[in-house]
Coordinates of C-alpha atoms (C1' of nucleotides) in Angstrom, one line a residue:
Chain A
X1 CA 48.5 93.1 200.3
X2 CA 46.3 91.2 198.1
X3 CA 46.9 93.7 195.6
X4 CA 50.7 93.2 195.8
X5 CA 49.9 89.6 195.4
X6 CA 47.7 90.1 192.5
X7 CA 50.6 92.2 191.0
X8 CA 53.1 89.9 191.3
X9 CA 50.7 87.0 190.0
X10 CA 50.7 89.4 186.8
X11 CA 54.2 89.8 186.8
X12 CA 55.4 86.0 187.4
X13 CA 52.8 85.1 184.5
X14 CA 54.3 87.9 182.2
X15 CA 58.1 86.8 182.7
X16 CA 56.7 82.9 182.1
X17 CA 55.4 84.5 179.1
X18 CA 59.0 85.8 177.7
X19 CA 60.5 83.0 179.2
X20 CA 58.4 81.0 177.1
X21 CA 58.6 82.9 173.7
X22 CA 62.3 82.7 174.0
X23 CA 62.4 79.3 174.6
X24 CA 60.4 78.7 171.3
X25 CA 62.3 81.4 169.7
X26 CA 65.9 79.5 170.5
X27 CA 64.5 76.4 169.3
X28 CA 64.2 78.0 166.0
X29 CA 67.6 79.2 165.7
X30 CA 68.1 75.7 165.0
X31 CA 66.5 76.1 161.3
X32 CA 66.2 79.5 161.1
X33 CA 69.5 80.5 162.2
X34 CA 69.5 84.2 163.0
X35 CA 66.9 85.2 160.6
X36 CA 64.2 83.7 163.0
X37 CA 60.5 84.4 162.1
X38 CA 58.2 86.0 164.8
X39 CA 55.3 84.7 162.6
X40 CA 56.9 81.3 163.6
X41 CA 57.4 81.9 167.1
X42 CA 54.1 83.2 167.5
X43 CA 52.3 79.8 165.2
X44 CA 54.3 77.7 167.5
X45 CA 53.2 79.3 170.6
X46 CA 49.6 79.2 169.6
X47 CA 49.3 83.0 169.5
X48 CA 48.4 85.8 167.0
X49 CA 51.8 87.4 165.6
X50 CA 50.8 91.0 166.8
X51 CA 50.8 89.5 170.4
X52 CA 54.5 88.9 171.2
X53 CA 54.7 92.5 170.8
X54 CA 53.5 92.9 173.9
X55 CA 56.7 91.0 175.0
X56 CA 59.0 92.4 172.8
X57 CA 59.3 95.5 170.9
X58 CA 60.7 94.1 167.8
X59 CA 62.5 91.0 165.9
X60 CA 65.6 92.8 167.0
X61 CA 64.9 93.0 170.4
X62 CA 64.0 89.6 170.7
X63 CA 67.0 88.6 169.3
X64 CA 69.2 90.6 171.3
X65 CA 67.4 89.0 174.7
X66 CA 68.6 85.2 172.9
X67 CA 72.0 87.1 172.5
X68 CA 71.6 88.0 175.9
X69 CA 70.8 84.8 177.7
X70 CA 73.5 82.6 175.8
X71 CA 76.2 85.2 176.8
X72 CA 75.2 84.8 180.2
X73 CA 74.2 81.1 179.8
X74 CA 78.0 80.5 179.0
X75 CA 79.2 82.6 182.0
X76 CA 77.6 80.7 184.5
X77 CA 78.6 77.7 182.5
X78 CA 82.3 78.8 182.7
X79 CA 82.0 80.1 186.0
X80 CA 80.4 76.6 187.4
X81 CA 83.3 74.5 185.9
X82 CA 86.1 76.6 187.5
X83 CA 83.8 76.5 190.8
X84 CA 83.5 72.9 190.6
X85 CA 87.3 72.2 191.6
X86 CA 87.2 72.3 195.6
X87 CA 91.0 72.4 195.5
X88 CA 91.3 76.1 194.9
X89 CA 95.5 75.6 194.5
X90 CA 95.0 73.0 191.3
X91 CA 94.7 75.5 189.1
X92 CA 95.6 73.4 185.7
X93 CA 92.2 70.9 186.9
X94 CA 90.6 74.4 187.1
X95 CA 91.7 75.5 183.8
X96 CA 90.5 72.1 182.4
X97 CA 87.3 72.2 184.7
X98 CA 86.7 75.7 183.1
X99 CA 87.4 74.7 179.3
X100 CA 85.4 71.4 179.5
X101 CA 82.3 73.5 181.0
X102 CA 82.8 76.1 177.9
X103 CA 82.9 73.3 175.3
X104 CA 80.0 71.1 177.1
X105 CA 77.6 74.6 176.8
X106 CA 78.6 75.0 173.5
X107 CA 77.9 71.4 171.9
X108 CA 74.9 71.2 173.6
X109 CA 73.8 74.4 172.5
X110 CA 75.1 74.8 169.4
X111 CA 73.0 77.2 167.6
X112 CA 73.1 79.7 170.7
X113 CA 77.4 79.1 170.6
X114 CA 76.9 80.1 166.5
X115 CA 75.0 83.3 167.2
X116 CA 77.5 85.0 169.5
X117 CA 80.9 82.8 168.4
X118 CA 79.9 82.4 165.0
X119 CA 79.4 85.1 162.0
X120 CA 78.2 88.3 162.5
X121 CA 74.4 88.3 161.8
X122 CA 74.1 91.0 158.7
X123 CA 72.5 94.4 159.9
X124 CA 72.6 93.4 163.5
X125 CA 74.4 95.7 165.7
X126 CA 74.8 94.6 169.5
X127 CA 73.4 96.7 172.0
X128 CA 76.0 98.2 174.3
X129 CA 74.3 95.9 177.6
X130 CA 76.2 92.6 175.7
X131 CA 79.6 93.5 176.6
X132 CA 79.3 93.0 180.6
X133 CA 78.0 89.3 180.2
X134 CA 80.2 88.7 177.1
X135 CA 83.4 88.8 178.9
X136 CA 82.0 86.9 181.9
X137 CA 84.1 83.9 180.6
X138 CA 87.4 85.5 180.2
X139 CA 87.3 87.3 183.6
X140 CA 87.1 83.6 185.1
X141 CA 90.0 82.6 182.9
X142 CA 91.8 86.0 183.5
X143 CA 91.4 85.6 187.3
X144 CA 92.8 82.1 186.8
X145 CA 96.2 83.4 185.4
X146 CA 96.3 86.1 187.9
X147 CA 95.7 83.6 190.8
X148 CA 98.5 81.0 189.1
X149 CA 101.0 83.9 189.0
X150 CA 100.0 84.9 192.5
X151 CA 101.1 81.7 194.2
X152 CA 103.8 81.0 192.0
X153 CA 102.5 78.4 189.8
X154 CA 102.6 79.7 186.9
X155 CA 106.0 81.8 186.0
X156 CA 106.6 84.5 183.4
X157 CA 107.8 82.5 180.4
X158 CA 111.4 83.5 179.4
X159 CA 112.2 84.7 176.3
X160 CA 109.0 85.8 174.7
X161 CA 109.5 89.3 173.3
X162 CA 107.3 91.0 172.7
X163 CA 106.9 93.1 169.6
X164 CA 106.0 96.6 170.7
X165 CA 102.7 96.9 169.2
X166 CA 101.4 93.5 170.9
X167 CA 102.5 95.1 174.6
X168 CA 100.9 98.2 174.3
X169 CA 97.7 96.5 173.1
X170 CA 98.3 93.9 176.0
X171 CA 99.4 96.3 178.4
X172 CA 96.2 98.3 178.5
X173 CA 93.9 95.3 178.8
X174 CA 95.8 93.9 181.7
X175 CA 94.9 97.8 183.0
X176 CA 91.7 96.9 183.0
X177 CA 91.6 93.5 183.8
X178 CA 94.4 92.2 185.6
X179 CA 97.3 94.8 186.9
X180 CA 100.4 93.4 187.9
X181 CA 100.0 90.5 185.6
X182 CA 103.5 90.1 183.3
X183 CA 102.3 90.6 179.6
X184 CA 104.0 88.1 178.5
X185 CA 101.7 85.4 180.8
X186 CA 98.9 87.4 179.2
X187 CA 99.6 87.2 176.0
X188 CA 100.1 83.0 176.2
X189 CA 97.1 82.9 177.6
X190 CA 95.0 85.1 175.1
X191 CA 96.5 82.5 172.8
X192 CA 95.5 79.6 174.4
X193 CA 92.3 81.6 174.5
X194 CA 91.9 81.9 170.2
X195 CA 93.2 78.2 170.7
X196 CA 89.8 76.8 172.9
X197 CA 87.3 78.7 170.8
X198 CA 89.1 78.0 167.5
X199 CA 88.9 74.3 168.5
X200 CA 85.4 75.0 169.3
X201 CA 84.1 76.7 166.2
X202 CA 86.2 74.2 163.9
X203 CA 84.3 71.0 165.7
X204 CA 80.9 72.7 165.6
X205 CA 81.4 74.5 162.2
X206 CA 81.9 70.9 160.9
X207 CA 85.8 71.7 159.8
X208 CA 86.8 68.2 161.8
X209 CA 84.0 66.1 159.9
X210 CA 85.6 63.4 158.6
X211 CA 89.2 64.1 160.7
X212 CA 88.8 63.6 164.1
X213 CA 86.1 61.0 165.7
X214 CA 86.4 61.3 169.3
X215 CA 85.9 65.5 169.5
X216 CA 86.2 64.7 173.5
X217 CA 89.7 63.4 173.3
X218 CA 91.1 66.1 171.0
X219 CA 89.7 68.8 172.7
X220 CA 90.9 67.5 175.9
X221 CA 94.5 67.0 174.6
X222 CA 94.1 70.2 173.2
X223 CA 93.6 72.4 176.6
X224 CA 96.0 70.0 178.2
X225 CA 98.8 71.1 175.7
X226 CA 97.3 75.0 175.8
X227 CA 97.9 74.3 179.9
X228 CA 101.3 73.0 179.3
X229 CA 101.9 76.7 177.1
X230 CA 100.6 78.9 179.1
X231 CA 103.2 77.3 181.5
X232 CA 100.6 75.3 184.1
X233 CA 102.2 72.4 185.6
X234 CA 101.3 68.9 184.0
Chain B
X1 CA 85.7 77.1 112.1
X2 CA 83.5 80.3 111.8
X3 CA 81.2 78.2 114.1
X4 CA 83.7 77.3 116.0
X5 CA 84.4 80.8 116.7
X6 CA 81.3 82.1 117.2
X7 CA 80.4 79.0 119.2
X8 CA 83.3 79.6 121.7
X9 CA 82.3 83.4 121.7
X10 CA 78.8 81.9 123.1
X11 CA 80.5 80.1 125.3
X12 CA 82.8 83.0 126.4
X13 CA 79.9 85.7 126.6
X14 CA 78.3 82.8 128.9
X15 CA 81.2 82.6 130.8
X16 CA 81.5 86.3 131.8
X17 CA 77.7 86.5 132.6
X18 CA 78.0 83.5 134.9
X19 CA 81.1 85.7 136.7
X20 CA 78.8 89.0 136.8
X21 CA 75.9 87.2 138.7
X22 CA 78.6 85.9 141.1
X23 CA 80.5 89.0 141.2
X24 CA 77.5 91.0 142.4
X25 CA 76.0 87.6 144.6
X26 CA 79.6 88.3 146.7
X27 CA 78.7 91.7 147.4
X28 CA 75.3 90.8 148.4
X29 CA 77.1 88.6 151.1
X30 CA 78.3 91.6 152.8
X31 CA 74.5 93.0 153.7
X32 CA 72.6 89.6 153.3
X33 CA 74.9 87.1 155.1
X34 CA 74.1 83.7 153.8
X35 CA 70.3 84.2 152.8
X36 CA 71.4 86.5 149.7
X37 CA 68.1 87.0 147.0
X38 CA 68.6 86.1 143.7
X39 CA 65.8 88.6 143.0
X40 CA 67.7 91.5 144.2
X41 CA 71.3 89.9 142.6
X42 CA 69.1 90.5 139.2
X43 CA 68.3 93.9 140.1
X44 CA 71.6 94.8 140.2
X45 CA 72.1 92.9 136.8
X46 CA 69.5 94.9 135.5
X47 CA 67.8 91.7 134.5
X48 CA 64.9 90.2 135.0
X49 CA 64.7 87.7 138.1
X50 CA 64.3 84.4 135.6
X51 CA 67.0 84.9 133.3
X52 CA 69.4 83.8 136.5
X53 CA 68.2 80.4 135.5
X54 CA 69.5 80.2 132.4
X55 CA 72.3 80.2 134.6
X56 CA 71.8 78.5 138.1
X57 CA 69.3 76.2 138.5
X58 CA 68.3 77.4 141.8
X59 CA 69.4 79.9 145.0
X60 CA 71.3 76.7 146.4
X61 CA 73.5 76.3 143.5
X62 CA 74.5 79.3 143.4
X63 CA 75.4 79.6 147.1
X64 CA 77.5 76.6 146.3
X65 CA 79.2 78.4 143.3
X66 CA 80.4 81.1 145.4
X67 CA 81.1 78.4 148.4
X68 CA 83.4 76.8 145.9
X69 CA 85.5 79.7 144.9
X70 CA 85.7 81.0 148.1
X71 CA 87.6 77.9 148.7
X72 CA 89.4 78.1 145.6
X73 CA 91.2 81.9 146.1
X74 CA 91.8 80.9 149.7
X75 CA 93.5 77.8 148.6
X76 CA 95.7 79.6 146.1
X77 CA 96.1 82.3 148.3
X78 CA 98.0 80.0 150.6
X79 CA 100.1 78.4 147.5
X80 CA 100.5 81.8 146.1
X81 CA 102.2 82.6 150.2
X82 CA 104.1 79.7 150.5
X83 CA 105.6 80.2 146.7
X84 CA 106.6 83.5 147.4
X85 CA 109.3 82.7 149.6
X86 CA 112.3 82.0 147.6
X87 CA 114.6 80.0 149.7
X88 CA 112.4 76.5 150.3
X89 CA 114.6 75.7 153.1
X90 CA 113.4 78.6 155.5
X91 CA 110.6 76.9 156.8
X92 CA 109.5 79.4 159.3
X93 CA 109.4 82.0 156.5
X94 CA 107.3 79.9 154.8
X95 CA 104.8 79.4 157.4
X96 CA 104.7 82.9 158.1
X97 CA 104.1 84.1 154.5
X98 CA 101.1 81.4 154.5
X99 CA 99.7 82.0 157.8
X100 CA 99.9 86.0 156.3
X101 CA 98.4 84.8 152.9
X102 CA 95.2 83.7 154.9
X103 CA 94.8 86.0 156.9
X104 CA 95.1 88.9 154.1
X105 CA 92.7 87.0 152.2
X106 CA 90.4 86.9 155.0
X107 CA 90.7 90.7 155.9
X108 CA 90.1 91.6 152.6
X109 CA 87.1 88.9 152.1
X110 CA 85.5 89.0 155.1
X111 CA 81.9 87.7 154.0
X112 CA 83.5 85.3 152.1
X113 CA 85.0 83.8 155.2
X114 CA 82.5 84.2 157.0
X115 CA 80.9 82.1 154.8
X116 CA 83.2 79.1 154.4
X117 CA 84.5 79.1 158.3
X118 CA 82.1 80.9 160.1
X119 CA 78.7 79.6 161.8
X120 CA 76.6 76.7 158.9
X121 CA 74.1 78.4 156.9
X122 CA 70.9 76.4 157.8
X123 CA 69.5 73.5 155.5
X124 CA 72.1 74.1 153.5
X125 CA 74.0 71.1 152.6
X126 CA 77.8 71.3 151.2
X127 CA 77.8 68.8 148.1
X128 CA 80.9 66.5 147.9
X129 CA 83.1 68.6 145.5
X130 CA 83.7 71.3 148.1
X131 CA 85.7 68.7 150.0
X132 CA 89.0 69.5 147.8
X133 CA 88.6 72.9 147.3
X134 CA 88.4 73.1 150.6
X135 CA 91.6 71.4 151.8
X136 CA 93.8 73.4 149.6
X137 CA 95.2 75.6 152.7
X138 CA 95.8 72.4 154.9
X139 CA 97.4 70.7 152.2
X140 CA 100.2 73.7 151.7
X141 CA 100.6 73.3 155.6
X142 CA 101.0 69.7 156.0
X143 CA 103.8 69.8 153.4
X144 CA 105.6 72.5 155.2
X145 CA 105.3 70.3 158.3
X146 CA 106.6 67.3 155.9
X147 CA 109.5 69.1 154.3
X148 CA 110.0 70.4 157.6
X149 CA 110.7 67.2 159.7
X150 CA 112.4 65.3 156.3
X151 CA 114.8 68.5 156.5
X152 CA 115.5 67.9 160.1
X153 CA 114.5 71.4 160.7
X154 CA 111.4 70.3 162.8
X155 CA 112.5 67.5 165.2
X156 CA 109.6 66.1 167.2
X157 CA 109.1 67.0 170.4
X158 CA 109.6 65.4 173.2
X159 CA 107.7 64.2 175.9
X160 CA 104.6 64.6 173.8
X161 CA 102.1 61.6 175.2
X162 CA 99.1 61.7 172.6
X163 CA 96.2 59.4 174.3
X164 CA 95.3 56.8 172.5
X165 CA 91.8 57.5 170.6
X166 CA 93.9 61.1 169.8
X167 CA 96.8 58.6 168.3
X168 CA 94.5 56.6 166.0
X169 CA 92.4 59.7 164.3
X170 CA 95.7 61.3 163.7
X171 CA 97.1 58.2 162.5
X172 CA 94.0 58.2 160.3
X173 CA 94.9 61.7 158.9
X174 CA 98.4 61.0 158.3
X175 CA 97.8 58.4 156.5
X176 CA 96.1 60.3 153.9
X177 CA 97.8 63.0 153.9
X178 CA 101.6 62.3 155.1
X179 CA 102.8 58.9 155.8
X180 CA 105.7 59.4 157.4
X181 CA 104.9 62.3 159.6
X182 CA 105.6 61.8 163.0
X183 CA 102.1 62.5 164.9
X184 CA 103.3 64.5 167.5
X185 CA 104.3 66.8 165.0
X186 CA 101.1 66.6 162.9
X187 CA 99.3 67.1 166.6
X188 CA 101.4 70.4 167.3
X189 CA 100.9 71.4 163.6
X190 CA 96.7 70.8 164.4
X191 CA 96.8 73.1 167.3
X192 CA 99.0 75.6 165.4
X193 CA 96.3 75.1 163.0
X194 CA 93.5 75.8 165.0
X195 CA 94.8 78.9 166.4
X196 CA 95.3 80.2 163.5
X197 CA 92.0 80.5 162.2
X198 CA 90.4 80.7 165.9
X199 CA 92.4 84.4 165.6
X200 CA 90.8 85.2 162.1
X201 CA 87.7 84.3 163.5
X202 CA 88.2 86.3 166.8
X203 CA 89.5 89.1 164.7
X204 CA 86.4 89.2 161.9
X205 CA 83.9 88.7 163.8
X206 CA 84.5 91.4 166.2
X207 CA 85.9 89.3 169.3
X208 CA 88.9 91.6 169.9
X209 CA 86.9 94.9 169.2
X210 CA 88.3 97.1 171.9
X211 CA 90.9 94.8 173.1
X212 CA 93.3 94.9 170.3
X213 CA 94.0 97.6 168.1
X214 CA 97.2 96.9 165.9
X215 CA 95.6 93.4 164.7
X216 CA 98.3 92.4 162.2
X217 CA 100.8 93.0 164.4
X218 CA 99.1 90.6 166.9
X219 CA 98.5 88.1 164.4
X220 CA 102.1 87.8 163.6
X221 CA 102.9 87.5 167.2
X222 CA 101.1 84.4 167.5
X223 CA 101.9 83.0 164.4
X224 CA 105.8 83.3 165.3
X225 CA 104.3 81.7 168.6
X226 CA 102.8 79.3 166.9
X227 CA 105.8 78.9 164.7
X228 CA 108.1 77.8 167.9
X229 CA 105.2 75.8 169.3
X230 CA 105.3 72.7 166.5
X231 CA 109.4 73.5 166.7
X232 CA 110.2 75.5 163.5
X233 CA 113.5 77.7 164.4
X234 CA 112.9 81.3 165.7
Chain C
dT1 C1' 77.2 82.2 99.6
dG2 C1' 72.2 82.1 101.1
dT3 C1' 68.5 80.2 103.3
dA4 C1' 65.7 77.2 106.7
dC5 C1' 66.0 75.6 111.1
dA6 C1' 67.7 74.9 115.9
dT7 C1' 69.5 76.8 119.9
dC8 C1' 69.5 79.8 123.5
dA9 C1' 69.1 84.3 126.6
dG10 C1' 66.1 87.0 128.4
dT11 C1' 61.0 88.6 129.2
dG12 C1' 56.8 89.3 131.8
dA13 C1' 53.2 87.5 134.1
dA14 C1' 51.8 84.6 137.5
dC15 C1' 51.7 81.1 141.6
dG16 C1' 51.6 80.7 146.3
dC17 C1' 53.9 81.9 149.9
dG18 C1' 56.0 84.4 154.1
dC19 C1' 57.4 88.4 156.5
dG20 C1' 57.5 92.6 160.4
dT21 C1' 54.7 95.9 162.1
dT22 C1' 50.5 98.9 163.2
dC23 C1' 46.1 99.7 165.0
dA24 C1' 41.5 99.8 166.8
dC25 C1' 39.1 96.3 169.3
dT26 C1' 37.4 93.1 173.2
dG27 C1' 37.3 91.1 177.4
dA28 C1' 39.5 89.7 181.4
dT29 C1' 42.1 90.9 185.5
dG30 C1' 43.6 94.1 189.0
dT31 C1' 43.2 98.7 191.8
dA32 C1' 41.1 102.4 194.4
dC33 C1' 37.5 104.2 196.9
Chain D
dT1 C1' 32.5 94.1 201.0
dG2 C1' 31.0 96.1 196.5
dT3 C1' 31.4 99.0 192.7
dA4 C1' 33.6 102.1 189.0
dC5 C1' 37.5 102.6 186.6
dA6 C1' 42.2 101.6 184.8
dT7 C1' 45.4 98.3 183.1
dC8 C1' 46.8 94.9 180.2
dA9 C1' 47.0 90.5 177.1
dG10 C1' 45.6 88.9 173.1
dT11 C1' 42.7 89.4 168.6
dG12 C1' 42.0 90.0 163.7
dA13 C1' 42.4 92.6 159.8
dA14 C1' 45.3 95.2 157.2
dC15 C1' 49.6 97.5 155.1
dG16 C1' 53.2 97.0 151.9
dC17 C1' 56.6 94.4 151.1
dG18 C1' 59.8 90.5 149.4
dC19 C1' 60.7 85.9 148.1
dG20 C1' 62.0 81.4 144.8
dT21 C1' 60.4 79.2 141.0
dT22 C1' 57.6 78.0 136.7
dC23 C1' 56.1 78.7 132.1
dA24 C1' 54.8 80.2 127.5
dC25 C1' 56.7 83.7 124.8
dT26 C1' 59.9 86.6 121.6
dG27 C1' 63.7 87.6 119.2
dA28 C1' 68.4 87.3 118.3
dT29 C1' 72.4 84.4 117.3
dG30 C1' 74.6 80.3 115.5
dT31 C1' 74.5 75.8 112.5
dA32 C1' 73.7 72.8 108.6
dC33 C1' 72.8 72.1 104.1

DNA sequence: TGTACATCAGTGAACGCGCGTTCACTGATGTAC
DNA sequence: TGTACATCAGTGAACGCGCGTTCACTGATGTAC
């Protein structure tokens, strides 16, 4: 027993530790970008260089565990804004909820929204363990559609056809994620979709410097207008 | 005059040099990102690491030369897009040969957009010449929005409430760039816009890996949506 | 037209720096009897 | 409860490498008289 509190002394101290090195470690993606130093890290943390890799096995995997925590950072983010709505039925005020909580995560984090939204980092290939908490985000916005077409509020929209290439490709993603779900409603939404981060990546990316002022307001009108497409009442 | 010819061959021998170092800087892109080496861009000169500085006074300027002609070939891909539709009065056409113009541009360059709308290289510092190069694309697509409504071929839609700080920044923008323009038009066009390069940006940097698989054919989808959205005829 | 001088591209050595990773080590902390 | 041993975090030196930039230089090419 005192051994098993000894242990988990060890333990608790050890994940402080990482916890610790990637906190440093993020704060240099600010000026390092993704070509972060562990020679920095380690100067900043007030420890020998050869000593984080007792934490980490290599600049890669350190990386991959920022990767990691800003994928799942922005799930819980997303998840959180869509939970935040306590009238389950207003499912537009969830959709806005949802995209406000993406974009507030993103501008305060900005260099963490860059290294998973942004370029590729050269030479980096993502570990297969990134795709689970990379599409925590679009399950919550999936689950929205499916839920709105469920109860009625949101219809099929008439008159989108569908080129044949774009269904099948649509088709076996609502296989996966959402069967029963009109590809059609799909496909809006996966617009709107490109629509939120593209708004994102053009306000943080600096393409709106010197155009728009109040990045709040546009955005907002933005996901309000991607509501009205995807055919959410207004 | 024989100086005047052998000055200008100076000048021309100059010129070609200058290219080469660029030419092989943009294929360093492709495995270096951003942080390319001007040592190992004279390596594959087969020049020693100074000489570049007869050329570019430093790492920076170069980055900002091939910054500049990045913008350059993706603004006259867009004019080259929208010339090559014959009859000016199909509008859609127009905006579909454009929207394809970037996008082939991007496929085919992808470091190269990566590097002008992907995630900010850090400490680097755009000087204030890139600013027209840059909105070579947006001007081609605010005069197809122009033409559009002056043709009566894009009416303005209705029911369109812009809030008010969203009203004065596009007002702003419209002022520069087309008085006239109604700005629930130019608001459309923006979102149009932004989805747009949102779904190069999903594409390139590997956001639909696994998802889609024919990715022209979903581009043009939601560029014909996009098409309908600011009210160009289908 | 021929010669003296100026311009310019490219060289090679050097400066001072930073990097990721390995490895044998020390000393503290935890575990087993 | 006390002691012998095992685990583990962190050290410090080293490896082999790459980087941007400066500077005095050589030699070829162009210019002016």
């Amino acid at each position: 027993m005192a051994g098993q509190t000894a242990g988990s002394i060890r333990a608790r101290v050890r994940a402080e530790m990482t916890d610790e090195i990637k906190r440093i470690a993020r704060r240099h993606l600010a000026t390092d970008g993704a070509n972060l130093s562990l020679r920095a890290v380690a100067r900043d943390l007030g420890v020998v260089s050869s000593a984080l890799y007792r934490y980490f096995a290599s600049r890669d995997e350190l990386l991959t565990a920022l990767i990691l925590d800003a994928y799942n950072a922005l799930g819980e983010a997303s998840e959180t804004g869509d939970a935040s709505v306590t009238d389950r039925s207003d499912l537009t005020g969830r959709w806005l909820a949802t995209a406000n909580a993406i974009r507030s995560w993103a501008v305060e984090f900005p260099h963490e929204y860059a290294l998973i939204y942004g370029s590729p980092v050269p030479g980096y290939v993502a570990p297969q363990d990134t795709v689970g908490p990379a599409a925590r985000p679009t399950v919550v916005f999936t689950t929205l559609l499916v839920e709105g077409h469920a109860r009625g509020v949101i219809k099929a929209p008439r008159g989108d056809r569908l080129p044949s290439p774009v269904r099948a490709d649509v088709a076996a993603l609502l296989q996966v994620m959402a069967p029963g779900l009109p590809a059609s409603i799909m496909a809006r939404g996966m617009v709107a979709w490109t629509e939120l981060f593209g708004a994102i990546s053009f306000e943080l990316f600096g393409r709106l410097h010197g155009v728009i002022y109040d990045y709040q307001a546009w955005y907002d009108h933005q996901m309000r207008a991607m509501a009205e497409y995807v055919g959410l009442p207004t």
